[in-house]
Amino acid sequence: MMDMWFCILLLVSVLNIGGALSDSTYLIGLGSYDITGPAADVNMMGYANAEQIASGVHFRLKARTFIVAEPGGNRVVFVNLDACMASQLVTIKVHERLKSRYGNMYNEKNVAISGIHTHSGPGGYLQYVVYIVTSLGFVRQSFDAIVDGIEQSIIEAHENLRPGNIFVNNGELLDASINRSPSAYLNNPAIERSHYKYDVDKEMTLLKFIDEKWGAVGSFNWFATHGTSMSRTNSLISGDNKGAAARFMEDWAEQEGLPKGSDSRYHGAVVTGPRHSRFYRRVSIIIPQPHENVYELEQLASSFPASGGRHLASSKSVSQRVRDRQDGKPKFVSAFCQSNCGDVSPNVLGAFCIDTGLPCDFNHSTCNGKNELCYGRGPGYPDEFESTRIIGDRQFVKAVELFDTASELVKGKVDYRQTYLDFSKLQVTLTDGDQKVVKTCPAAMGFAFAAGTTDGPGMFDFKQGDDKGNAFWKLVRNILKTPSQEQIACQQPKPILLDTGDMNVPYDWAPSILPVQIIRIGQVVILCVPGEFTTMAGRRLRDAVRTVLISDGSGEFGSNVQIVIAGLSNTYSQYVTTFEEYQIQRYEGASTLYGPHTLSGYIQEFKKLASALLNGKSFGSDLQPPDLLDKQISLLPPVVMDATPAGVKFGDTSADVPENSTFRPGDMATATFWSACPRNDLLTKGTFSLVEFLDSSTWVPAYDDDDFSLRFKWSRPSQLSSYSHATLEWRIPESATAGVYRLRHFGASKSLLGKISHFTGTSRAFVVL
């Protein structure tokens, strides 16, 4: 009898498993990999501030990837980079590697690479001159770190492909963004503006990925806000607010035990209910609470002095115990992607004059006529790290809410369309009123470009809203390149400061051939654009594509179609404003390279892509962007050598934690070590800094330089000195376990003969209560 019941139960189990398998809509796979790059000497990408040179790590940067495939059918890849933007050269080389590894499975048509727009990542990885001037040209280490990381994240996602489902959800996030160019936005037609409640897009759209075996394995979301919570003077590598949000959500998932394991089914993983609206730090779950005898803790800590520097065969293995504990499970991957952020700022308190404290001029963002004094303020003002945390936390909290309540199943075809367009001479048919054919222009940047924005002001006497220019700077411009009368007329009313489209010495200064791409996953349609669309520009593009998709009468797309813009994708070509915003010539209009009809060109071509997608027709062109790798010039000097004073070893402390120190949450524990240039070894997937916890008699890793609470700062006493220091700063989290801790530094030194040697050293121990 028992045998019979056992057989019946076994049969029911098999049928249930079969039912779950047949219910899976797609194959899904997620992956991530370190792309931090050189943490010293390299100019940051974003603000174009030559003095903003990397000198440490706030937290590490990653490439995060999802792959979605129809079993036996189409597949798409989306890569989100903790980088300022995608790079045409990076994209080209990633495609070459994927072709070598997978043949034609992954290619320029079905792979999208998008940047989050942090302004605190190493530069030098783009191929056009204007984007690498401040980094002293091409930086091979930056480039290789990103290409390697993208490839490895795709490999991981590919190897994780398993049956699963996707859910989509969206909702409003009201307190993480404002419009930084409201005077330009107000030049859009009043009737159009009346259709929208806000002057920036407040909607976040989230995809929740459910692996049939492991349950929830990750989420990607799109929300528009600039990566400028960290200022133009910050020198620590940072993913800014979106990178922070991703850290918070991945650590939250670890605390929640996600992925759950093989007993979890996707249909049981749509969790509802409240979650903690706070961020978590990475810490080993095996660390126990110690006894509460403070005197004994202090005595125990005093028995562990600083270790002194010592040689290591490799400095990577210890940190992986913190970051890569998986126990055979896939890791939870959460990406906070960028959308149409062109005129959107995270500095939500507004823009004020730093000399008077009064609001900046509304139309020009100046203070007594000077742009240099007008700065936006984040919610943690004047602490940019706190502003980054707050804006990141707000996005994280909304993402968790959407993740928990996601119930709309994504279902339907996986498909894609992509083509290249020459935006220097694209013919555009305007359909408003009488049909009229116009053209886009060769790339050029206006005077207001040099004024910068309230997130990062420029210099000299430039100002936003300048549609005239001035004689002195036109004279300076003409030394580089005098624009033709045809170009001046094409770009009107933009006064041209740099005629980049016609500048090609030593090679091209700006792109002309750009990729446009649509990715479809069921009712979710992702528009991959190679620039920063303003709020209204993005709305017009989405509306135009939506009209094409739902008006054909086939019923394939309905009112539930979810259209998102993935900004800064595949290459970078600066900004895209509406025609009306372009007339105002704020920073965004001055940075709309291809003239006043740029947006109309995008809308025209995306409508063609959408129509081809809908009708199952192929679409493409014979154009290809240039590969300028062999032409790149680098003026960044190499590391010559590292040294320490006589009697001092690499890893020795030069300023230790004070003796018998006791800290509480919110305090800062700090130690400084004799160190070496971080460019000697990027410690990819490793760490320069570590907080260790004393578990019985064993030191176990608790926090590393991928944690928001721990900062690694590197410095030389002078620019040409071979001496250097590493300062570790740990802002003790509220959630830190009471006990005995110490700080550990890892590094790699270079001898005069070029030998790389790894080292480590620890601070004296201290107590956290």
PDB file of N, CA, C and O in Angstrom, residues 6-35:
ATOM      1  N   PHE A   6       3.463   5.915  -2.671  1.00  0.00           N
ATOM      2  CA  PHE A   6       4.749   6.519  -3.067  1.00  0.00           C
ATOM      3  C   PHE A   6       4.786   6.754  -4.575  1.00  0.00           C
ATOM      4  O   PHE A   6       5.208   7.802  -5.067  1.00  0.00           O
ATOM      5  N   CYS A   7       4.309   5.746  -5.344  1.00  0.00           N
ATOM      6  CA  CYS A   7       4.299   5.875  -6.802  1.00  0.00           C
ATOM      7  C   CYS A   7       3.366   7.001  -7.251  1.00  0.00           C
ATOM      8  O   CYS A   7       3.671   7.759  -8.176  1.00  0.00           O
ATOM      9  N   ILE A   8       2.179   7.088  -6.577  1.00  0.00           N
ATOM     10  CA  ILE A   8       1.234   8.151  -6.925  1.00  0.00           C
ATOM     11  C   ILE A   8       1.852   9.524  -6.663  1.00  0.00           C
ATOM     12  O   ILE A   8       1.780  10.453  -7.484  1.00  0.00           O
ATOM     13  N   LEU A   9       2.500   9.682  -5.457  1.00  0.00           N
ATOM     14  CA  LEU A   9       3.132  10.961  -5.120  1.00  0.00           C
ATOM     15  C   LEU A   9       4.249  11.308  -6.093  1.00  0.00           C
ATOM     16  O   LEU A   9       4.412  12.457  -6.506  1.00  0.00           O
ATOM     17  N   LEU A  10       5.006  10.275  -6.484  1.00  0.00           N
ATOM     18  CA  LEU A  10       6.098  10.498  -7.423  1.00  0.00           C
ATOM     19  C   LEU A  10       5.553  10.968  -8.768  1.00  0.00           C
ATOM     20  O   LEU A  10       6.080  11.892  -9.388  1.00  0.00           O
ATOM     21  N   LEU A  11       4.433  10.311  -9.217  1.00  0.00           N
ATOM     22  CA  LEU A  11       3.832  10.695 -10.486  1.00  0.00           C
ATOM     23  C   LEU A  11       3.313  12.130 -10.442  1.00  0.00           C
ATOM     24  O   LEU A  11       3.511  12.913 -11.382  1.00  0.00           O
ATOM     25  N   VAL A  12       2.667  12.499  -9.325  1.00  0.00           N
ATOM     26  CA  VAL A  12       2.160  13.872  -9.177  1.00  0.00           C
ATOM     27  C   VAL A  12       3.295  14.882  -9.218  1.00  0.00           C
ATOM     28  O   VAL A  12       3.220  15.934  -9.850  1.00  0.00           O
ATOM     29  N   SER A  13       4.418  14.551  -8.534  1.00  0.00           N
ATOM     30  CA  SER A  13       5.576  15.445  -8.519  1.00  0.00           C
ATOM     31  C   SER A  13       6.127  15.655  -9.908  1.00  0.00           C
ATOM     32  O   SER A  13       6.432  16.776 -10.328  1.00  0.00           O
ATOM     33  N   VAL A  14       6.237  14.549 -10.659  1.00  0.00           N
ATOM     34  CA  VAL A  14       6.758  14.647 -12.021  1.00  0.00           C
ATOM     35  C   VAL A  14       5.841  15.503 -12.877  1.00  0.00           C
ATOM     36  O   VAL A  14       6.300  16.361 -13.659  1.00  0.00           O
ATOM     37  N   LEU A  15       4.521  15.296 -12.737  1.00  0.00           N
ATOM     38  CA  LEU A  15       3.573  16.092 -13.518  1.00  0.00           C
ATOM     39  C   LEU A  15       3.653  17.566 -13.153  1.00  0.00           C
ATOM     40  O   LEU A  15       3.575  18.448 -14.025  1.00  0.00           O
ATOM     41  N   ASN A  16       3.823  17.862 -11.837  1.00  0.00           N
ATOM     42  CA  ASN A  16       3.941  19.251 -11.407  1.00  0.00           C
ATOM     43  C   ASN A  16       5.182  19.907 -11.983  1.00  0.00           C
ATOM     44  O   ASN A  16       5.165  21.044 -12.430  1.00  0.00           O
ATOM     45  N   ILE A  17       6.298  19.151 -11.963  1.00  0.00           N
ATOM     46  CA  ILE A  17       7.534  19.682 -12.519  1.00  0.00           C
ATOM     47  C   ILE A  17       7.367  19.942 -14.007  1.00  0.00           C
ATOM     48  O   ILE A  17       7.746  20.975 -14.533  1.00  0.00           O
ATOM     49  N   GLY A  18       6.731  18.973 -14.691  1.00  0.00           N
ATOM     50  CA  GLY A  18       6.495  19.160 -16.116  1.00  0.00           C
ATOM     51  C   GLY A  18       5.621  20.362 -16.397  1.00  0.00           C
ATOM     52  O   GLY A  18       5.853  21.118 -17.334  1.00  0.00           O
ATOM     53  N   GLY A  19       4.604  20.576 -15.533  1.00  0.00           N
ATOM     54  CA  GLY A  19       3.751  21.741 -15.708  1.00  0.00           C
ATOM     55  C   GLY A  19       4.510  23.028 -15.526  1.00  0.00           C
ATOM     56  O   GLY A  19       4.330  23.982 -16.265  1.00  0.00           O
ATOM     57  N   ALA A  20       5.428  23.056 -14.523  1.00  0.00           N
ATOM     58  CA  ALA A  20       6.231  24.255 -14.302  1.00  0.00           C
ATOM     59  C   ALA A  20       7.121  24.533 -15.486  1.00  0.00           C
ATOM     60  O   ALA A  20       7.283  25.663 -15.934  1.00  0.00           O
ATOM     61  N   LEU A  21       7.711  23.461 -16.034  1.00  0.00           N
ATOM     62  CA  LEU A  21       8.597  23.641 -17.184  1.00  0.00           C
ATOM     63  C   LEU A  21       7.834  24.186 -18.371  1.00  0.00           C
ATOM     64  O   LEU A  21       8.291  25.082 -19.067  1.00  0.00           O
ATOM     65  N   SER A  22       6.649  23.648 -18.609  1.00  0.00           N
ATOM     66  CA  SER A  22       5.883  24.095 -19.772  1.00  0.00           C
ATOM     67  C   SER A  22       5.374  25.509 -19.578  1.00  0.00           C
ATOM     68  O   SER A  22       5.086  26.193 -20.551  1.00  0.00           O
ATOM     69  N   ASP A  23       5.262  25.971 -18.312  1.00  0.00           N
ATOM     70  CA  ASP A  23       4.802  27.323 -18.053  1.00  0.00           C
ATOM     71  C   ASP A  23       5.905  28.362 -18.252  1.00  0.00           C
ATOM     72  O   ASP A  23       5.622  29.554 -18.303  1.00  0.00           O
ATOM     73  N   SER A  24       7.158  27.938 -18.315  1.00  0.00           N
ATOM     74  CA  SER A  24       8.252  28.882 -18.495  1.00  0.00           C
ATOM     75  C   SER A  24       8.158  29.534 -19.860  1.00  0.00           C
ATOM     76  O   SER A  24       7.984  28.864 -20.882  1.00  0.00           O
ATOM     77  N   THR A  25       8.274  30.865 -19.876  1.00  0.00           N
ATOM     78  CA  THR A  25       8.108  31.603 -21.117  1.00  0.00           C
ATOM     79  C   THR A  25       9.404  31.688 -21.909  1.00  0.00           C
ATOM     80  O   THR A  25       9.404  31.610 -23.134  1.00  0.00           O
ATOM     81  N   TYR A  26      10.509  31.866 -21.199  1.00  0.00           N
ATOM     82  CA  TYR A  26      11.784  32.124 -21.863  1.00  0.00           C
ATOM     83  C   TYR A  26      12.907  31.321 -21.221  1.00  0.00           C
ATOM     84  O   TYR A  26      12.736  30.703 -20.162  1.00  0.00           O
ATOM     85  N   LEU A  27      14.057  31.401 -21.853  1.00  0.00           N
ATOM     86  CA  LEU A  27      15.313  31.086 -21.194  1.00  0.00           C
ATOM     87  C   LEU A  27      15.899  32.409 -20.727  1.00  0.00           C
ATOM     88  O   LEU A  27      15.965  33.380 -21.494  1.00  0.00           O
ATOM     89  N   ILE A  28      16.317  32.465 -19.470  1.00  0.00           N
ATOM     90  CA  ILE A  28      16.883  33.704 -18.938  1.00  0.00           C
ATOM     91  C   ILE A  28      18.217  33.411 -18.266  1.00  0.00           C
ATOM     92  O   ILE A  28      18.431  32.332 -17.706  1.00  0.00           O
ATOM     93  N   GLY A  29      19.126  34.357 -18.338  1.00  0.00           N
ATOM     94  CA  GLY A  29      20.415  34.240 -17.674  1.00  0.00           C
ATOM     95  C   GLY A  29      20.935  35.613 -17.317  1.00  0.00           C
ATOM     96  O   GLY A  29      20.810  36.564 -18.106  1.00  0.00           O
ATOM     97  N   LEU A  30      21.516  35.744 -16.127  1.00  0.00           N
ATOM     98  CA  LEU A  30      22.061  37.014 -15.666  1.00  0.00           C
ATOM     99  C   LEU A  30      23.509  36.832 -15.245  1.00  0.00           C
ATOM    100  O   LEU A  30      23.904  35.749 -14.793  1.00  0.00           O
ATOM    101  N   GLY A  31      24.307  37.892 -15.370  1.00  0.00           N
ATOM    102  CA  GLY A  31      25.699  37.848 -14.969  1.00  0.00           C
ATOM    103  C   GLY A  31      26.222  39.235 -14.661  1.00  0.00           C
ATOM    104  O   GLY A  31      25.636  40.248 -15.070  1.00  0.00           O
ATOM    105  N   SER A  32      27.337  39.309 -13.941  1.00  0.00           N
ATOM    106  CA  SER A  32      27.971  40.596 -13.651  1.00  0.00           C
ATOM    107  C   SER A  32      29.465  40.398 -13.480  1.00  0.00           C
ATOM    108  O   SER A  32      29.928  39.286 -13.169  1.00  0.00           O
ATOM    109  N   TYR A  33      30.217  41.476 -13.687  1.00  0.00           N
ATOM    110  CA  TYR A  33      31.673  41.388 -13.587  1.00  0.00           C
ATOM    111  C   TYR A  33      32.249  42.776 -13.310  1.00  0.00           C
ATOM    112  O   TYR A  33      31.682  43.798 -13.698  1.00  0.00           O
ATOM    113  N   ASP A  34      33.392  42.782 -12.644  1.00  0.00           N
ATOM    114  CA  ASP A  34      34.086  43.993 -12.215  1.00  0.00           C
ATOM    115  C   ASP A  34      34.663  44.741 -13.429  1.00  0.00           C
ATOM    116  O   ASP A  34      35.370  44.157 -14.247  1.00  0.00           O
ATOM    117  N   ILE A  35      34.376  46.046 -13.532  1.00  0.00           N
ATOM    118  CA  ILE A  35      34.965  46.880 -14.591  1.00  0.00           C
ATOM    119  C   ILE A  35      35.603  48.137 -14.000  1.00  0.00           C
ATOM    120  O   ILE A  35      35.730  49.163 -14.677  1.00  0.00           O
TER     121      ILE A  35
END
